[in-house]
Coordinates of C-alpha atoms in Angstrom, one line a residue:
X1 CA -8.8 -3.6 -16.0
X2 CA -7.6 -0.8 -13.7
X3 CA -4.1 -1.2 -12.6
X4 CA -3.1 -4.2 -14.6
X5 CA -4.8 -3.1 -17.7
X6 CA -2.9 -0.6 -17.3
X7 CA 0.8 -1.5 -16.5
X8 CA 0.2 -5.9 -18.0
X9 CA -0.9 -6.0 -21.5
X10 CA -2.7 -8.8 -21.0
X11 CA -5.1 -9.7 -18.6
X12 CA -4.0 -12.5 -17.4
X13 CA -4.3 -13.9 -13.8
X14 CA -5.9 -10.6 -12.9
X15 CA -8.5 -10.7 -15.5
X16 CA -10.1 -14.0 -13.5
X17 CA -10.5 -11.7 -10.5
X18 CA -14.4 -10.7 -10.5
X19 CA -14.5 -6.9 -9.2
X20 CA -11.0 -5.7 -10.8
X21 CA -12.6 -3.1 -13.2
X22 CA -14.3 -1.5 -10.1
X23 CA -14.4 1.9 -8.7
X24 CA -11.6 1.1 -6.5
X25 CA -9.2 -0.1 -9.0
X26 CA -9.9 3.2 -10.8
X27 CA -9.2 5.2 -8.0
X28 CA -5.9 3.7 -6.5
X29 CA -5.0 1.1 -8.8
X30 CA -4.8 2.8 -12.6
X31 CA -2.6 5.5 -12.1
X32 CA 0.3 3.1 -11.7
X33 CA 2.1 4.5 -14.9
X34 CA 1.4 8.1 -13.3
X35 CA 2.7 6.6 -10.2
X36 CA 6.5 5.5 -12.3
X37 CA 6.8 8.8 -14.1
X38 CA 6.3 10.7 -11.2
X39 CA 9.0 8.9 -9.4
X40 CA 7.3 7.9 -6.1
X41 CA 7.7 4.0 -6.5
X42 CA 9.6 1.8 -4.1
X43 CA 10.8 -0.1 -6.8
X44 CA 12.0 3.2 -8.5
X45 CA 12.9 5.3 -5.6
X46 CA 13.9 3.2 -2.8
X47 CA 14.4 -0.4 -4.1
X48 CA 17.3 1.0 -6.8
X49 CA 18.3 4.3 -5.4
X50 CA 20.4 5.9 -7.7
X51 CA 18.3 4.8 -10.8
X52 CA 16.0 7.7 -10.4
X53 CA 13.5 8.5 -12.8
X54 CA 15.1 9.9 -16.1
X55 CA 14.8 9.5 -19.1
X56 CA 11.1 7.6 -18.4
X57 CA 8.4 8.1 -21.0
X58 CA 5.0 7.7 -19.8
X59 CA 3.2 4.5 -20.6
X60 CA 6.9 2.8 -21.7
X61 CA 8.7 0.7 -19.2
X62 CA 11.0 -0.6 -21.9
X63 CA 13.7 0.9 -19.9
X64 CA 13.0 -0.4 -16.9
X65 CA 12.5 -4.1 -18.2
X66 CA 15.8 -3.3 -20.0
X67 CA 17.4 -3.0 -16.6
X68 CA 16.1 -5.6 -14.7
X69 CA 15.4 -8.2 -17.4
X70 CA 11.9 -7.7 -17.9
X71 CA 10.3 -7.3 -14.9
X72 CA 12.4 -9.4 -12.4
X73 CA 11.7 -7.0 -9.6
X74 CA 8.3 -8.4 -9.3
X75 CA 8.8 -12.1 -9.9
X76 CA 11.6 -12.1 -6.9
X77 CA 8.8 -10.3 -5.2
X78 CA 6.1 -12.7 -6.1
X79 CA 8.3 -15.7 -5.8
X80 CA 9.2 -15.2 -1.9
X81 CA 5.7 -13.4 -0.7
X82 CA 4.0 -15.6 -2.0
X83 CA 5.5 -18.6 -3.7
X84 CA 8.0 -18.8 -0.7
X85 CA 6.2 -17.2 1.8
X86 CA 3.3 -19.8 2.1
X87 CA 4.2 -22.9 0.5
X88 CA 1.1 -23.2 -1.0
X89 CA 1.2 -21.5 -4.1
X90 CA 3.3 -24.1 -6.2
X91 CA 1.1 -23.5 -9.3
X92 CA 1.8 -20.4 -9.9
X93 CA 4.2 -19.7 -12.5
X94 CA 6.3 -17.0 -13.4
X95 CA 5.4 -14.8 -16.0
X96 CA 7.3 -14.0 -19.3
X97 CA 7.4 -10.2 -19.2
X98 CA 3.3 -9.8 -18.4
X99 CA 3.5 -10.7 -14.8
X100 CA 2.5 -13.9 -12.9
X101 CA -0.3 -16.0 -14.5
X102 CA -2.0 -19.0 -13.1
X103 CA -1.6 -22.0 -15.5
X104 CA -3.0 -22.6 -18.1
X105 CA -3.8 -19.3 -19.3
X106 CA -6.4 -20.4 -21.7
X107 CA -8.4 -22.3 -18.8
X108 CA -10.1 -19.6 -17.2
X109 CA -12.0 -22.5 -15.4
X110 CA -8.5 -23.3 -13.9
X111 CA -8.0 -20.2 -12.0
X112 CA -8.6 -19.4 -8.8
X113 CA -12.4 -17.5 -7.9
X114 CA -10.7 -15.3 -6.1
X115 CA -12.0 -11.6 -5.2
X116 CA -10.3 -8.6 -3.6
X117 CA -11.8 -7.9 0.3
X118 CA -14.3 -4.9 0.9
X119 CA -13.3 -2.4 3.1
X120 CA -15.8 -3.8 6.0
X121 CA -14.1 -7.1 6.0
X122 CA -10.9 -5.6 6.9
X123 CA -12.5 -5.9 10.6
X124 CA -13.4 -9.4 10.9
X125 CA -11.4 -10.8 13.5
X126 CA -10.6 -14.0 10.9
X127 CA -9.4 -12.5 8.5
X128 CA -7.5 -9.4 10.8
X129 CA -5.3 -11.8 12.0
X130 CA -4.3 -13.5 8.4
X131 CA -3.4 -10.5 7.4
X132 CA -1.3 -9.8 10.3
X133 CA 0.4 -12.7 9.5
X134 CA 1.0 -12.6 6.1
X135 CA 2.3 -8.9 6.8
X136 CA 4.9 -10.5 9.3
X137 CA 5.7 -12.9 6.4
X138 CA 6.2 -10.3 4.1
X139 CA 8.3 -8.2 7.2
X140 CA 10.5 -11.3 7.6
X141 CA 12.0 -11.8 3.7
X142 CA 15.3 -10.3 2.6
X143 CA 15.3 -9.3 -0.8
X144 CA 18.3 -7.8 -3.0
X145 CA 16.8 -4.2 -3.2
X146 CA 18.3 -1.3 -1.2
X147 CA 18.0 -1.1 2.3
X148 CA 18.0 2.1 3.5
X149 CA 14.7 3.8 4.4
X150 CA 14.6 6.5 2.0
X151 CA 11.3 5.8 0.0
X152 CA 9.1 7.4 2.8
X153 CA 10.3 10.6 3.0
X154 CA 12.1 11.1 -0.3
X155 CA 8.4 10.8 -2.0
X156 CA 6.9 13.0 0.3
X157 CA 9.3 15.8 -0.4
X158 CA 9.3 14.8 -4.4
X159 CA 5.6 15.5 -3.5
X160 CA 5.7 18.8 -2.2
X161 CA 8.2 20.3 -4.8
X162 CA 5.1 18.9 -7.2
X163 CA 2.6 20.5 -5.9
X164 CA 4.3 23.9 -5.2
X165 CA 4.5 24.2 -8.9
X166 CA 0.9 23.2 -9.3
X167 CA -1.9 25.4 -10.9
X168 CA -5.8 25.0 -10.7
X169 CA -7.4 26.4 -13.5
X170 CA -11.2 25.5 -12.4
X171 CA -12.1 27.9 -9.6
X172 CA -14.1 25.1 -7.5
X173 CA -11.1 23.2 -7.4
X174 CA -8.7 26.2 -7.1
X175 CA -10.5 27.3 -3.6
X176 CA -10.2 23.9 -2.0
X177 CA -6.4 23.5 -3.5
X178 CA -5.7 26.9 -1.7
X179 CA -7.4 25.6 1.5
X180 CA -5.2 22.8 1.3
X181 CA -1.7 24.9 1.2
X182 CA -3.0 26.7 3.9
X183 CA -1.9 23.5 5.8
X184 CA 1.4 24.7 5.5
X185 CA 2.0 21.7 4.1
X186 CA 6.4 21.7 4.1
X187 CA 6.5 23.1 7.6
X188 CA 3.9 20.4 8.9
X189 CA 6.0 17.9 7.4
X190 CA 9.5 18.4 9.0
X191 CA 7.5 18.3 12.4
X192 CA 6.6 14.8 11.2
X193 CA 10.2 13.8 10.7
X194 CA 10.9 14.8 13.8
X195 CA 8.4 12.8 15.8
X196 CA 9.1 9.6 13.8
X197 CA 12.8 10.1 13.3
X198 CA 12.4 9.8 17.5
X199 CA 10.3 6.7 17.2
X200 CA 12.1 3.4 16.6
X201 CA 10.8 0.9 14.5
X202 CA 12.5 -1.7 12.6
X203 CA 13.4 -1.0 8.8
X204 CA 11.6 -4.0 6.8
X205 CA 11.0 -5.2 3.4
X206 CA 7.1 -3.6 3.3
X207 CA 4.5 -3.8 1.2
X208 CA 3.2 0.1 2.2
X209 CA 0.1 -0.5 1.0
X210 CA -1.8 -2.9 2.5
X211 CA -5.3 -2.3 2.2
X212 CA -8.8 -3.8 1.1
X213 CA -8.3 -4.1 -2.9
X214 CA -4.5 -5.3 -2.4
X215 CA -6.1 -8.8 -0.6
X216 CA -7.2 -11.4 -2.4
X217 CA -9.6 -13.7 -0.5
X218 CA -9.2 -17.2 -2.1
X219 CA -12.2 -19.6 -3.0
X220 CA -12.4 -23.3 -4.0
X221 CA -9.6 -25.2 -3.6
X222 CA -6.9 -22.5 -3.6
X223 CA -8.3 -21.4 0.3
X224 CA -7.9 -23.6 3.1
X225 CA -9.3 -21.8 6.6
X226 CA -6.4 -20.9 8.2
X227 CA -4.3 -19.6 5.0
X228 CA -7.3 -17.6 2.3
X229 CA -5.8 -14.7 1.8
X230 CA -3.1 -13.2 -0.5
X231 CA -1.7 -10.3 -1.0
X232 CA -1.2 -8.7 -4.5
X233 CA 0.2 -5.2 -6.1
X234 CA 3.8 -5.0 -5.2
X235 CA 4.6 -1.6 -7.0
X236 CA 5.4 0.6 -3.6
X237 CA 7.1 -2.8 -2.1
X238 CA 10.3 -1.1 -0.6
X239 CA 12.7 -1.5 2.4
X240 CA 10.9 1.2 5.0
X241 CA 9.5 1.6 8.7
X242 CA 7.5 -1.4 9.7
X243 CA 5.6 1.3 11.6
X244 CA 4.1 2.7 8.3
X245 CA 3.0 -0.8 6.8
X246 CA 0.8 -1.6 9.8
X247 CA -0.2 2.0 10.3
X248 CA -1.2 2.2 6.4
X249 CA -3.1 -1.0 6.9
X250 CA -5.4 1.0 10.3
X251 CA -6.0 3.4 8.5
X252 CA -7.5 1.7 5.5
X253 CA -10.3 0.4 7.5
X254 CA -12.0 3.8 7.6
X255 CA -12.1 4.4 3.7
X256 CA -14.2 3.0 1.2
X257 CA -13.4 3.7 -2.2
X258 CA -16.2 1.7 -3.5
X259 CA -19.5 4.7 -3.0
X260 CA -21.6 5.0 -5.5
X261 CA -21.4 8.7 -5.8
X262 CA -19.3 11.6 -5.4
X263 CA -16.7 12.6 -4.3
X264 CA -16.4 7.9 -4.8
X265 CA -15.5 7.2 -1.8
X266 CA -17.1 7.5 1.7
X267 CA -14.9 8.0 5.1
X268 CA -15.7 6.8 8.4
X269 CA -13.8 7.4 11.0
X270 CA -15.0 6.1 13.9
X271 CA -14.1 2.4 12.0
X272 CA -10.2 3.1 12.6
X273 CA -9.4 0.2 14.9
X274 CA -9.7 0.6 18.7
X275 CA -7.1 -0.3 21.0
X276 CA -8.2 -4.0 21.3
X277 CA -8.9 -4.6 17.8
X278 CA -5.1 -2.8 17.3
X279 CA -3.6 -5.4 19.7
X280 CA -5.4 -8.8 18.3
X281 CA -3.8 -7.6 15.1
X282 CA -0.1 -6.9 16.6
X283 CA -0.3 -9.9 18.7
X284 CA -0.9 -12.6 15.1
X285 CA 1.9 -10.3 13.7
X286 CA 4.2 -11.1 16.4
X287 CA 2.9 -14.6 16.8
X288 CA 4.1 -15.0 13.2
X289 CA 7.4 -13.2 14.2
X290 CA 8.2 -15.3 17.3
X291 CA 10.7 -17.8 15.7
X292 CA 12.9 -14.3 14.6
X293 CA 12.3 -13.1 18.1
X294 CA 12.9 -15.4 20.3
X295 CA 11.0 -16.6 23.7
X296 CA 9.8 -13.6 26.0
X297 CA 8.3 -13.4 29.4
X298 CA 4.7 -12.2 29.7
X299 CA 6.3 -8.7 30.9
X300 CA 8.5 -8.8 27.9
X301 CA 5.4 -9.4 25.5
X302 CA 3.3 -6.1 27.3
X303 CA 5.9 -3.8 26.9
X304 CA 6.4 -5.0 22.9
X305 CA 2.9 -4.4 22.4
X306 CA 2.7 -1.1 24.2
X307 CA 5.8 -0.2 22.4
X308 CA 4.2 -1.1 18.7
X309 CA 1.2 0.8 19.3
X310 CA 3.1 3.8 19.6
X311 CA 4.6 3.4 16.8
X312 CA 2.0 2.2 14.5
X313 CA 0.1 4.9 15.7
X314 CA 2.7 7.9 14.9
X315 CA 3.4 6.1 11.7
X316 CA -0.3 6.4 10.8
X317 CA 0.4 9.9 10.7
X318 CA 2.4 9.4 7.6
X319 CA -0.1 7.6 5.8
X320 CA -2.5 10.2 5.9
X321 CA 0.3 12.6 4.9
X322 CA 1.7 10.8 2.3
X323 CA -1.9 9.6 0.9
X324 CA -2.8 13.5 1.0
X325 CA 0.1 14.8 -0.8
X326 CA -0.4 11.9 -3.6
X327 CA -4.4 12.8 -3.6
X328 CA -3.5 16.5 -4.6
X329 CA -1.0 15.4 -7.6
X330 CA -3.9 13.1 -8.9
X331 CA -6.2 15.9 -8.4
X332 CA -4.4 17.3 -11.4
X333 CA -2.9 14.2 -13.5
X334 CA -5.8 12.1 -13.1
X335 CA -8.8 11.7 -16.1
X336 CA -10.6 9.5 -13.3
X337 CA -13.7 10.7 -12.6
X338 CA -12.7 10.8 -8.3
X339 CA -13.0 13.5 -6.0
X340 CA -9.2 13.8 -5.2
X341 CA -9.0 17.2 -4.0
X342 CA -12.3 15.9 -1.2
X343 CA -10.0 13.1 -0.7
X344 CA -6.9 15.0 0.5
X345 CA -8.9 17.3 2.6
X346 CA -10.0 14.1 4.7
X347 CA -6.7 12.5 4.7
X348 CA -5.4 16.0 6.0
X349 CA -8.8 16.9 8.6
X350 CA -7.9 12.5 9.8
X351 CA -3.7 13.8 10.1
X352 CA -4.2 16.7 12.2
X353 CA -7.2 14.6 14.4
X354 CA -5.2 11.7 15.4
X355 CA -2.2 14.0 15.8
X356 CA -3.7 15.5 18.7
X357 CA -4.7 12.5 20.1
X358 CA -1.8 10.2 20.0
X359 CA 1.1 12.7 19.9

């Protein structure tokens, strides 16, 4: 089951979703546990601050149910994204320690027919724009969590502190490890809080990662054509840059973590999103966001969207940074058969490419 085999006992809802126990959910989606011990969740490290990670044994969240009755983070999460944040979602009931479940759990023919969205389908115009709005949905809540922006760059430097006590045993893997510190990894990333610490964008309530097997397109009666999607996997939901979310979500159009052989996932990045394809996504989101906004002039609106392109763009920069840092920690945690160490050379070679071209 991937990540909800993993952290959910039972299958529930998730078990209904055809796909779940793919590559991708191996790759991202089972190291969720990994993910908690290691401290880099928002709901661990920026949603409750000082709670920190001690005293966590991996593969027992007793302590954190303790503390938050049994899971209440994500049911106030679930409950506004997507109970609240559509209307249409009135079935879906909370869940009693397991997660959300779709009633009644013994009906299987009662659940949705839902499947997560492929990596190409992130680029279909239709569906682009339903994500954008959801995203501003998601952008617009207030939840009871901290609010202060500290999740970004406090995991990052957890990170690095990680890997500067890592070892490779395996000399294939020790060479390419070596190759990757020869980034100059802690240096590189104080010149990236410097560029974004000078580029404004609005501190939200973010999902921060946004991307193919998060989205579940809806079938049957549970889709209607203006309102199919929905977004799932709230573990890195946190308050944090805007910037980042939407950044995240571009850069997720150029992996697919779905190929069929090694290193299990395939790059290609000349699908990043080009400037048009950037602005019909900004312009749903903003769309979505007009009623917080306010009325603007046409001149208004053009400077907005020149505005958010900067900033998504910079923000990119941190998703390949942060994505990189985590691929290396996997590289050494991880029993999944993925090529992590490949993966965080890409993420690194795509930082330092679109660095020179947007900044």
């Amino acid at each position: 089951m991937g990540q909800y085999g993993a952290i959910w006992s039972d299958t529930g809802q998730y078990g209904a979703i055809p796909g779940s126990t793919g590559q991708y959910g191996a790759v991202r989606g089972d190291t969720g546990l990994y993910r908690s011990v290691w401290g880099d969740t928002g709901h661990y490290g920026a949603i409750w601050g000082s709670m920190g990670r001690d005293g966590l044994v991996h593969g027992n969240m007793e302590q954190y149910r303790a503390i938050q009755g049994d899971m209440g983070w994500y049911r106030a999460i679930w409950d506004r994204a997507v109970r609240g944040g559509t209307g249409r979602y009135g079935a879906i009931q909370r869940g009693t320690g397991q997660g959300p479940r779709w009633p009644p759990l013994a009906d299987t023919a009662a659940r949705p027919q839902s499947r997560r969205l492929r990596t190409e389908d992130l680029r279909d115009p239709d569906i682009s724009k339903e994500i954008a709005v959801k995203m501003s949905r998601f952008h617009g809540m207030v939840m009871p969590f901290n609010k202060e922006p500290k999740w970004l760059f406090g995991t990052m430097e957890r990170y690095l502190k990680q890997i500067s006590e890592l070892t490779f045993s395996e000399e294939g893997q020790l060479k390419k490890f070596n190759h990757l510190k020869a980034y100059n990894l802690q240096q590189e990333m104080r010149s990236l809080r410097e560029l974004l610490e000078a580029t404004p964008s609005p501190v939200v309530f973010c999902h921060n990662d946004v991307q193919e097997g998060n989205i579940l397109l809806l079938a049957g009666h549970e889709a209607s054509p203006s309102d199919k999607l929905m977004l799932i996997d709230f573990e890195y939901s946190s308050y944090n840059y805007r910037g980042f979310d939407i950044g995240n979500h571009f850069c997720e159009w150029v992996y697919n973590y779905t190929h069929g052989s090694w290193p299990y996932y395939k790059a290609s990045p000349e699908n990043y999103p080009s400037r048009q394809q950037q602005l019909h996504f900004i312009r749903h989101y903003l769309s979505e966001d007009s009623g917080r906004r306010g009325d603007t002039t046409h001149e208004e609106q053009a400077r907005i969207e020149e505005e958010m392109l900067t900033e998504i763009n910079r923000f990119a920069l941190a998703s390949h940074f942060f994505w990189g840092l985590w691929s290396i920690l996997q590289a050494k945690i991880s029993t999944i058969e993925f090529g992590y160490l490949d993966y965080a050379q890409s993420r690194f070679e795509a930082y330092f490419q679109h660095k020179a071209q947007c900044c």
